[in-house]
Amino acid sequence: MAKKIDKFSYNKKSAWNIFNKTQTEQIFIFADEYKSFLNNSKTEREAIKEILKCANKKNKKIFLNKNSCAAIIVKGEKPISEGLRIVISHVDSPRLDLKQVPLFEDKDSNLALFETHYYGGIKKFQWLTIPLALHGIIIKKDGSKIHFSIGEDENDPVFQVPDILPHLSHDIQDTKKMNDAIKGENLDIAIGSIPIKDDDKDNIKKAILKKLNDDYGIIEEDFISAELEAVPAFKARDIGFDKSLIGSYGQDDRACVFCSLKSILNIKNSKYTAISLFVDKEEIGSEGATSAQSASFLRSIIKNLDPKIDIDSVLLKSKVISADVDAAVTPNYTEVFELKNSASLGNGVAMSKFTGHGGKYSANDASAEYVSEIRTLLNKMKIPWQTGELGKVDKGGGGTVAKYYSRLGMEVIDLGTPVLSMHSPFEVTSKADIYSTYLAYKAFQEY
Ligand code: MN
Ligand code: MN
């Protein structure tokens, strides 16, 4: 049979077939490092701490904005006035936050529980019955700060949001719309059950307070000045007989955070000044002082690099990768994807020209010229890449930080790792895509 010749069609290829043997070995080494990063970065604060540690170890210039936002900078050959190469990713992930007055006792079930308020877009049912760890900080009356991390060590206790057994769920869950079956107010976490010996009420709650005071010196009012997050207590694991995939909490967006971090730590001889920027609060709309909507941090960094510079002209010449994960085509649910344009696991880093929903509402829509630049670069460097989009037109959609940065006059495009089961407690990525993402950011920042 004659060899098929097709020089003119665009076909997505498996990254596993593009990478050579040495690169394939690198993929698995890189993935191991990524998994430990995930295990050490279960919250935005912990991620920033890890980033700071890595930057200091490699003697890189790092700027911090409060406790959940940072930027690492590597100066290029050209002056700042010719623009920057920025990779921006977000360190926060969906989770259950504790309320300000969280502790109560349910006397009917003999349990003490914490009230929570979910953060980011979660499918609530996924967060019931799984082992949860508690991470975060408590600031005591005297101003001292306690760092919390309980549930990660094998000998630590974990916590759980109880669910009703299937025998009794007919009326209150099974016959309801999925979204109404579990109420946000019912995502309370069970934290203990032994009462103190007392004739009074709330004896389990009192016992918990006593235990917390013995262990940490805290009183109930201290929860008001705390940030405590319940996150899945799972560790990052390999998935599949071939160990090609990674399952872990928080890969949106710590996949891109890690790739951006590794890129800025490893780049050499960059033409333009490169910045890896790590922001918070993306999952709640990039609101607040540490988010992508607050441009003061970036402006102050530019000023710091060159006090006499006209910041706006630098911004206008700068180029940005919005480093956020993309939806991966999901088996059994392919009907919500338009498959020609969607990203699949293992086909490399995903490029989305635009985000948003409806008629590209609330989108950043990268120019064809900028898309061409990125496409040419990725092809030249033989980095596996594919197009991505967040589902069929009018099926849903979503945004990234891209639109906030493009408003500053910079060219911005979304480029990130495809994720399966996004926003679930155990998200899935392909190791080949993670490595492609890293190579893409590095090529961009060095170029
Ligand atoms: Mn994201
Ligand atoms: Mn997200």
Short mmCIF file of C-alpha atoms and ligand atoms in Angstrom, two decimals:
data_model
loop_
_atom_site.label_atom_id
_atom_site.label_comp_id
_atom_site.label_asym_id
_atom_site.label_seq_id
_atom_site.Cartn_x
_atom_site.Cartn_y
_atom_site.Cartn_z
CA MET A 1 0.00 0.00 0.00
CA ALA A 2 1.21 3.50 -0.80
CA LYS A 3 2.26 5.70 2.09
CA LYS A 4 -0.43 8.22 2.98
CA ILE A 5 0.53 11.79 2.16
CA ASP A 6 -1.26 14.60 3.99
CA LYS A 7 0.71 17.78 4.03
CA PHE A 8 -2.20 20.16 4.35
CA SER A 9 -4.41 19.07 7.24
CA TYR A 10 -4.07 20.18 10.87
CA ASN A 11 -4.00 17.13 13.10
CA LYS A 12 -3.36 16.96 16.82
CA LYS A 13 -0.58 14.56 17.73
CA SER A 14 0.20 12.71 20.94
CA ALA A 15 3.01 14.38 22.86
CA TRP A 16 4.22 10.91 23.77
CA ASN A 17 5.01 10.37 20.07
CA ILE A 18 6.72 13.74 19.66
CA PHE A 19 9.11 13.54 22.60
CA ASN A 20 12.26 11.47 22.12
CA LYS A 21 13.59 8.86 24.56
CA THR A 22 15.69 11.27 26.64
CA GLN A 23 12.81 13.72 26.86
CA THR A 24 10.45 10.93 27.92
CA GLU A 25 12.80 10.11 30.79
CA GLN A 26 12.80 13.80 31.71
CA ILE A 27 8.99 13.81 31.75
CA PHE A 28 8.90 11.29 34.59
CA ILE A 29 11.67 12.98 36.60
CA PHE A 30 9.89 16.33 36.22
CA ALA A 31 6.59 14.74 37.30
CA ASP A 32 8.12 13.41 40.53
CA GLU A 33 9.31 16.89 41.44
CA TYR A 34 5.91 18.29 40.57
CA LYS A 35 4.17 15.79 42.85
CA SER A 36 6.25 16.84 45.85
CA PHE A 37 5.52 20.48 45.04
CA LEU A 38 1.79 19.67 45.09
CA ASN A 39 2.11 17.87 48.42
CA ASN A 40 3.93 20.83 49.97
CA SER A 41 1.59 23.47 48.50
CA LYS A 42 -1.96 22.69 49.56
CA THR A 43 -2.89 26.33 50.06
CA GLU A 44 -2.00 29.64 48.41
CA ARG A 45 0.19 30.61 51.39
CA GLU A 46 2.04 27.29 51.32
CA ALA A 47 2.59 27.60 47.56
CA ILE A 48 4.11 31.08 48.00
CA LYS A 49 6.34 29.72 50.80
CA GLU A 50 7.61 26.96 48.48
CA ILE A 51 8.18 29.47 45.68
CA LEU A 52 10.13 31.74 48.06
CA LYS A 53 12.24 28.79 49.23
CA CYS A 54 13.09 27.77 45.63
CA ALA A 55 13.88 31.35 44.60
CA ASN A 56 16.22 31.89 47.54
CA LYS A 57 17.96 28.57 46.91
CA LYS A 58 18.67 29.62 43.32
CA ASN A 59 19.53 33.23 44.26
CA LYS A 60 16.71 34.70 42.18
CA LYS A 61 15.20 38.14 42.69
CA ILE A 62 11.77 37.71 44.28
CA PHE A 63 9.14 40.24 45.31
CA LEU A 64 6.35 39.38 47.74
CA ASN A 65 2.91 40.95 47.95
CA LYS A 66 1.55 40.12 51.42
CA ASN A 67 1.45 36.35 51.97
CA SER A 68 -0.20 34.97 48.87
CA CYS A 69 1.28 36.74 45.85
CA ALA A 70 4.84 36.81 44.51
CA ALA A 71 6.98 37.55 41.48
CA ILE A 72 10.37 36.18 40.45
CA ILE A 73 12.39 38.26 38.00
CA VAL A 74 15.29 37.50 35.68
CA LYS A 75 16.78 40.47 33.84
CA GLY A 76 17.21 40.16 30.10
CA GLU A 77 19.73 41.59 27.65
CA LYS A 78 17.40 44.32 26.41
CA PRO A 79 16.37 47.27 28.59
CA ILE A 80 13.06 47.11 30.47
CA SER A 81 11.72 49.83 28.16
CA GLU A 82 11.43 47.21 25.40
CA GLY A 83 8.88 45.26 27.41
CA LEU A 84 8.64 42.23 29.67
CA ARG A 85 7.84 38.54 29.19
CA ILE A 86 5.37 37.69 31.94
CA VAL A 87 3.94 34.28 32.87
CA ILE A 88 1.08 34.71 35.33
CA SER A 89 -0.50 31.80 37.21
CA HIS A 90 -2.72 31.54 40.28
CA VAL A 91 -1.85 29.85 43.57
CA ASP A 92 -5.38 29.45 45.00
CA SER A 93 -7.63 26.41 44.46
CA PRO A 94 -11.24 25.56 45.33
CA ARG A 95 -11.71 24.33 48.90
CA LEU A 96 -13.83 24.62 52.05
CA ASP A 97 -12.93 27.66 54.18
CA LEU A 98 -13.86 27.73 57.86
CA LYS A 99 -16.30 30.45 58.88
CA GLN A 100 -15.27 33.10 61.41
CA VAL A 101 -17.23 31.48 64.26
CA PRO A 102 -16.96 27.89 63.07
CA LEU A 103 -17.24 25.64 66.10
CA PHE A 104 -20.53 24.13 67.25
CA GLU A 105 -21.95 20.98 68.72
CA ASP A 106 -24.79 18.99 67.21
CA LYS A 107 -26.29 17.30 70.24
CA ASP A 108 -28.48 14.90 68.24
CA SER A 109 -25.53 13.32 66.44
CA ASN A 110 -23.05 13.69 69.33
CA LEU A 111 -20.55 15.50 67.14
CA ALA A 112 -18.61 18.73 67.27
CA LEU A 113 -18.34 20.35 63.83
CA PHE A 114 -16.85 23.30 61.97
CA GLU A 115 -19.04 25.52 59.82
CA THR A 116 -17.55 26.10 56.36
CA HIS A 117 -18.06 28.40 53.41
CA TYR A 118 -16.93 26.91 50.12
CA TYR A 119 -14.38 28.86 48.06
CA GLY A 120 -14.50 28.72 44.27
CA GLY A 121 -16.65 26.65 41.95
CA ILE A 122 -17.12 23.21 43.47
CA LYS A 123 -19.52 20.37 42.81
CA LYS A 124 -20.56 20.05 46.44
CA PHE A 125 -21.24 16.30 46.45
CA GLN A 126 -17.58 15.61 45.61
CA TRP A 127 -16.49 17.05 48.97
CA LEU A 128 -18.63 14.83 51.21
CA THR A 129 -17.19 11.74 52.95
CA ILE A 130 -13.60 12.22 51.73
CA PRO A 131 -10.69 12.62 54.19
CA LEU A 132 -9.93 16.31 54.67
CA ALA A 133 -6.87 18.03 56.10
CA LEU A 134 -6.92 21.44 57.77
CA HIS A 135 -4.37 24.02 56.68
CA GLY A 136 -3.89 27.68 57.42
CA ILE A 137 -3.09 30.19 60.08
CA ILE A 138 -4.62 31.43 63.32
CA ILE A 139 -3.61 34.78 64.76
CA LYS A 140 -4.03 34.79 68.51
CA LYS A 141 -5.15 37.61 70.77
CA ASP A 142 -1.52 38.58 71.42
CA GLY A 143 -0.85 38.82 67.65
CA SER A 144 1.24 35.65 67.44
CA LYS A 145 0.64 33.46 64.40
CA ILE A 146 0.10 29.72 64.46
CA HIS A 147 0.62 27.70 61.29
CA PHE A 148 -1.79 24.81 60.97
CA SER A 149 -1.36 21.63 58.95
CA ILE A 150 -3.25 18.64 60.28
CA GLY A 151 -4.16 15.58 58.27
CA GLU A 152 -1.16 15.20 55.98
CA ASP A 153 1.02 12.98 58.16
CA GLU A 154 -0.06 9.33 58.33
CA ASN A 155 -0.39 9.60 62.10
CA ASP A 156 -2.47 12.78 61.97
CA PRO A 157 -6.24 12.64 62.30
CA VAL A 158 -8.29 13.75 59.26
CA PHE A 159 -11.75 15.31 59.09
CA GLN A 160 -14.94 14.62 57.15
CA VAL A 161 -18.13 16.19 55.89
CA PRO A 162 -20.79 13.54 56.71
CA ASP A 163 -23.31 12.43 54.09
CA ILE A 164 -26.67 10.68 54.46
CA LEU A 165 -26.76 6.92 53.76
CA PRO A 166 -28.42 5.84 50.46
CA HIS A 167 -31.19 4.09 52.41
CA LEU A 168 -32.49 7.46 53.56
CA SER A 169 -31.50 9.83 50.77
CA HIS A 170 -34.51 9.34 48.50
CA ASP A 171 -36.54 12.41 49.47
CA ILE A 172 -33.77 14.78 50.45
CA GLN A 173 -31.21 14.04 47.69
CA ASP A 174 -31.95 11.41 45.02
CA THR A 175 -35.07 13.00 43.59
CA LYS A 176 -33.65 16.53 43.57
CA LYS A 177 -31.60 18.37 40.99
CA MET A 178 -27.95 17.62 41.63
CA ASN A 179 -27.18 21.23 42.44
CA ASP A 180 -29.96 21.42 45.05
CA ALA A 181 -29.27 18.03 46.63
CA ILE A 182 -26.51 19.32 48.89
CA LYS A 183 -26.76 22.72 50.52
CA GLY A 184 -23.69 24.89 50.98
CA GLU A 185 -24.73 25.38 54.58
CA ASN A 186 -24.57 21.61 55.12
CA LEU A 187 -20.87 21.27 54.32
CA ASP A 188 -19.98 21.11 58.02
CA ILE A 189 -16.90 19.17 58.99
CA ALA A 190 -16.97 16.65 61.87
CA ILE A 191 -14.05 17.27 64.21
CA GLY A 192 -14.65 15.33 67.45
CA SER A 193 -17.05 13.44 69.69
CA ILE A 194 -15.76 13.01 73.27
CA PRO A 195 -17.56 15.22 75.84
CA ILE A 196 -16.01 16.64 79.01
CA LYS A 197 -17.66 15.40 82.21
CA ASP A 198 -20.02 18.25 83.00
CA ASP A 199 -23.72 18.61 83.71
CA ASP A 200 -23.98 21.59 81.44
CA LYS A 201 -24.62 21.56 77.65
CA ASP A 202 -22.18 21.65 74.67
CA ASN A 203 -19.78 19.32 76.43
CA ILE A 204 -18.18 18.01 73.21
CA LYS A 205 -17.61 21.54 71.97
CA LYS A 206 -16.05 22.44 75.32
CA ALA A 207 -13.78 19.40 75.12
CA ILE A 208 -12.58 20.44 71.66
CA LEU A 209 -11.91 23.98 72.86
CA LYS A 210 -9.93 22.63 75.81
CA LYS A 211 -7.90 20.35 73.51
CA LEU A 212 -7.18 23.23 71.11
CA ASN A 213 -6.13 25.41 74.05
CA ASP A 214 -3.84 22.68 75.42
CA ASP A 215 -2.24 22.03 71.99
CA TYR A 216 -2.10 25.54 70.51
CA GLY A 217 -3.01 27.99 73.26
CA ILE A 218 -5.99 29.29 71.32
CA ILE A 219 -9.44 30.40 72.46
CA GLU A 220 -12.67 30.39 70.45
CA GLU A 221 -12.43 34.09 69.53
CA ASP A 222 -9.07 33.42 67.80
CA PHE A 223 -10.92 31.69 64.93
CA ILE A 224 -12.20 35.12 63.94
CA SER A 225 -8.68 36.18 62.95
CA ALA A 226 -7.83 32.94 61.18
CA GLU A 227 -7.68 31.57 57.66
CA LEU A 228 -8.30 27.86 57.87
CA GLU A 229 -8.94 25.78 54.79
CA ALA A 230 -10.18 22.21 54.59
CA VAL A 231 -8.51 20.52 51.63
CA PRO A 232 -8.42 16.89 50.47
CA ALA A 233 -5.95 14.90 52.61
CA PHE A 234 -4.80 12.84 49.61
CA LYS A 235 -1.24 12.91 48.36
CA ALA A 236 -0.43 13.31 44.66
CA ARG A 237 -0.33 9.89 42.99
CA ASP A 238 0.44 8.31 39.65
CA ILE A 239 -2.62 7.12 37.72
CA GLY A 240 -2.74 4.27 35.21
CA PHE A 241 -0.77 1.07 34.62
CA ASP A 242 1.67 3.15 32.57
CA LYS A 243 1.87 5.84 35.29
CA SER A 244 1.32 8.44 32.58
CA LEU A 245 -1.11 10.57 34.58
CA ILE A 246 -1.05 12.44 37.89
CA GLY A 247 -3.98 12.58 40.29
CA SER A 248 -3.93 15.32 42.90
CA TYR A 249 -5.82 18.08 44.61
CA GLY A 250 -5.03 21.63 43.47
CA GLN A 251 -3.64 21.08 39.97
CA ASP A 252 -5.78 24.04 38.89
CA ASP A 253 -3.65 26.02 38.89
CA ARG A 254 -0.59 24.65 40.65
CA ALA A 255 0.31 22.72 37.47
CA CYS A 256 0.98 26.04 35.75
CA VAL A 257 2.42 27.56 38.94
CA PHE A 258 5.04 24.80 39.11
CA CYS A 259 5.87 25.00 35.38
CA SER A 260 6.19 28.78 35.58
CA LEU A 261 8.37 28.49 38.70
CA LYS A 262 10.68 25.91 37.08
CA SER A 263 10.88 28.03 33.94
CA ILE A 264 12.00 31.21 35.69
CA LEU A 265 14.44 29.27 37.89
CA ASN A 266 16.05 27.59 34.87
CA ILE A 267 16.09 30.23 32.13
CA LYS A 268 19.43 31.39 30.78
CA ASN A 269 20.32 34.36 28.57
CA SER A 270 16.83 35.74 28.08
CA LYS A 271 16.49 38.56 25.58
CA TYR A 272 13.75 40.37 27.49
CA THR A 273 13.31 40.66 31.24
CA ALA A 274 11.26 37.68 32.36
CA ILE A 275 8.78 37.61 35.23
CA SER A 276 6.91 34.69 36.73
CA LEU A 277 4.01 36.17 38.62
CA PHE A 278 1.95 34.18 41.10
CA VAL A 279 -1.41 35.65 42.11
CA ASP A 280 -4.22 34.72 44.50
CA LYS A 281 -8.05 34.82 44.43
CA GLU A 282 -8.52 33.75 40.80
CA GLU A 283 -11.13 31.18 41.79
CA ILE A 284 -13.38 33.90 43.23
CA GLY A 285 -13.03 36.28 40.29
CA SER A 286 -9.57 37.75 40.89
CA GLU A 287 -10.90 40.14 43.52
CA GLY A 288 -8.70 41.75 46.15
CA ALA A 289 -5.24 43.13 46.86
CA THR A 290 -3.32 39.97 45.96
CA SER A 291 -5.24 39.22 42.77
CA ALA A 292 -4.61 39.85 39.08
CA GLN A 293 -7.11 42.72 39.16
CA SER A 294 -4.77 44.65 41.44
CA ALA A 295 -2.07 45.95 39.10
CA SER A 296 -0.22 47.92 41.80
CA PHE A 297 2.13 45.03 42.50
CA LEU A 298 3.27 44.71 38.88
CA ARG A 299 3.61 48.49 38.59
CA SER A 300 5.74 48.66 41.73
CA ILE A 301 8.01 45.89 40.40
CA ILE A 302 8.57 47.75 37.13
CA LYS A 303 9.32 50.94 39.08
CA ASN A 304 11.76 48.99 41.23
CA LEU A 305 13.59 47.67 38.15
CA ASP A 306 13.91 51.16 36.70
CA PRO A 307 12.73 54.11 38.84
CA LYS A 308 12.70 56.53 35.88
CA ILE A 309 10.70 54.36 33.51
CA ASP A 310 7.31 55.21 32.02
CA ILE A 311 5.35 52.21 33.33
CA ASP A 312 2.52 52.41 30.78
CA SER A 313 4.89 52.29 27.82
CA VAL A 314 6.56 49.20 29.33
CA LEU A 315 3.16 47.56 29.76
CA LEU A 316 2.18 48.35 26.18
CA LYS A 317 5.28 46.56 24.90
CA SER A 318 5.02 43.57 27.25
CA LYS A 319 3.82 40.10 26.37
CA VAL A 320 1.98 37.77 28.71
CA ILE A 321 1.10 34.13 29.02
CA SER A 322 -1.96 33.60 31.16
CA ALA A 323 -0.81 30.32 32.66
CA ASP A 324 -4.00 28.59 33.66
CA VAL A 325 -5.27 25.07 33.15
CA ASP A 326 -7.73 24.14 30.42
CA ALA A 327 -10.61 21.65 30.36
CA ALA A 328 -9.58 18.23 29.04
CA VAL A 329 -12.03 16.22 26.94
CA THR A 330 -13.77 13.93 29.43
CA PRO A 331 -14.80 10.35 28.57
CA ASN A 332 -18.58 9.74 28.80
CA TYR A 333 -19.24 13.49 28.64
CA THR A 334 -17.81 14.31 25.21
CA GLU A 335 -21.14 15.86 24.14
CA VAL A 336 -20.28 19.13 25.94
CA PHE A 337 -17.03 19.51 23.97
CA GLU A 338 -16.56 20.60 20.38
CA LEU A 339 -13.85 18.08 19.71
CA LYS A 340 -11.92 19.79 16.91
CA ASN A 341 -11.11 22.72 19.19
CA SER A 342 -10.94 21.09 22.63
CA ALA A 343 -7.80 19.89 24.40
CA SER A 344 -7.25 16.23 25.24
CA LEU A 345 -4.89 14.69 27.78
CA GLY A 346 -1.49 13.89 26.28
CA ASN A 347 -1.57 16.20 23.26
CA GLY A 348 0.62 18.84 24.88
CA VAL A 349 0.13 22.30 26.35
CA ALA A 350 -3.23 23.87 25.40
CA MET A 351 -3.53 27.28 23.76
CA SER A 352 -6.80 29.20 23.98
CA LYS A 353 -7.05 32.28 21.81
CA PHE A 354 -10.07 33.41 23.79
CA THR A 355 -11.95 32.59 27.00
CA GLY A 356 -15.28 33.88 28.32
CA HIS A 357 -18.81 32.67 27.65
CA GLY A 358 -21.77 33.35 25.33
CA GLY A 359 -20.71 35.68 22.50
CA LYS A 360 -17.13 35.73 23.82
CA TYR A 361 -18.54 37.81 26.65
CA SER A 362 -16.00 38.73 29.33
CA ALA A 363 -13.14 37.34 27.25
CA ASN A 364 -9.59 38.13 26.44
CA ASP A 365 -9.33 37.51 22.70
CA ALA A 366 -5.67 37.34 21.66
CA SER A 367 -4.75 38.89 18.32
CA ALA A 368 -3.96 36.64 15.36
CA GLU A 369 -0.49 38.20 15.29
CA TYR A 370 0.20 37.17 18.88
CA VAL A 371 -1.23 33.68 18.33
CA SER A 372 1.09 33.40 15.34
CA GLU A 373 4.09 34.40 17.42
CA ILE A 374 3.39 31.77 20.07
CA ARG A 375 2.51 29.09 17.51
CA THR A 376 5.71 29.74 15.56
CA LEU A 377 7.79 29.60 18.74
CA LEU A 378 6.27 26.31 19.92
CA ASN A 379 6.70 24.73 16.49
CA LYS A 380 10.28 25.94 16.20
CA MET A 381 11.14 24.45 19.60
CA LYS A 382 9.22 21.21 18.78
CA ILE A 383 7.07 21.59 21.90
CA PRO A 384 3.82 19.57 21.76
CA TRP A 385 0.83 21.89 21.82
CA GLN A 386 -2.85 21.87 20.91
CA THR A 387 -5.77 24.26 20.87
CA GLY A 388 -8.16 24.36 23.80
CA GLU A 389 -11.56 25.81 24.60
CA LEU A 390 -13.85 25.57 27.59
CA GLY A 391 -16.62 23.47 26.07
CA LYS A 392 -19.11 23.98 23.24
CA VAL A 393 -20.41 27.46 22.45
CA ASP A 394 -23.27 28.35 24.86
CA LYS A 395 -22.61 25.24 26.99
CA GLY A 396 -20.86 27.14 29.75
CA GLY A 397 -17.44 28.71 29.67
CA GLY A 398 -15.17 30.51 32.07
CA GLY A 399 -12.45 33.06 32.39
CA THR A 400 -8.87 33.36 33.51
CA VAL A 401 -6.71 36.28 34.63
CA ALA A 402 -6.00 36.99 30.93
CA LYS A 403 -8.62 39.71 30.58
CA TYR A 404 -7.35 41.71 33.56
CA TYR A 405 -3.82 41.80 32.20
CA SER A 406 -4.84 42.56 28.64
CA ARG A 407 -6.63 45.66 29.97
CA LEU A 408 -3.22 47.01 30.95
CA GLY A 409 -2.34 47.11 27.27
CA MET A 410 -0.30 43.92 27.11
CA GLU A 411 -0.65 41.10 24.59
CA VAL A 412 -2.07 38.11 26.51
CA ILE A 413 -2.80 34.54 25.54
CA ASP A 414 -3.97 31.55 27.58
CA LEU A 415 -1.51 28.67 27.56
CA GLY A 416 -1.76 25.89 30.13
CA THR A 417 -2.12 22.25 31.02
CA PRO A 418 -5.35 20.37 30.21
CA VAL A 419 -7.02 19.00 33.38
CA LEU A 420 -9.56 16.22 33.73
CA SER A 421 -12.08 16.39 36.62
CA MET A 422 -11.17 20.06 37.16
CA HIS A 423 -12.15 21.60 40.54
CA SER A 424 -12.67 18.13 42.02
CA PRO A 425 -10.73 16.97 45.09
CA PHE A 426 -8.58 14.76 42.82
CA GLU A 427 -7.82 16.43 39.50
CA VAL A 428 -5.99 14.60 36.70
CA THR A 429 -3.23 15.74 34.32
CA SER A 430 -0.92 14.04 31.83
CA LYS A 431 2.79 14.03 32.66
CA ALA A 432 3.58 14.75 29.00
CA ASP A 433 1.36 17.86 29.10
CA ILE A 434 2.97 19.09 32.32
CA TYR A 435 6.41 18.81 30.73
CA SER A 436 5.18 20.48 27.52
CA THR A 437 3.79 23.34 29.61
CA TYR A 438 7.14 23.83 31.31
CA LEU A 439 9.02 23.81 27.99
CA ALA A 440 6.52 26.29 26.51
CA TYR A 441 6.91 28.81 29.36
CA LYS A 442 10.69 28.48 29.25
CA ALA A 443 10.82 29.01 25.48
CA PHE A 444 8.58 32.09 25.88
CA GLN A 445 10.63 33.61 28.71
CA GLU A 446 13.98 32.92 27.04
CA TYR A 447 12.89 34.12 23.63
MN MN B 1 -7.48 28.18 37.08
MN MN B 2 -10.31 27.12 38.45
#
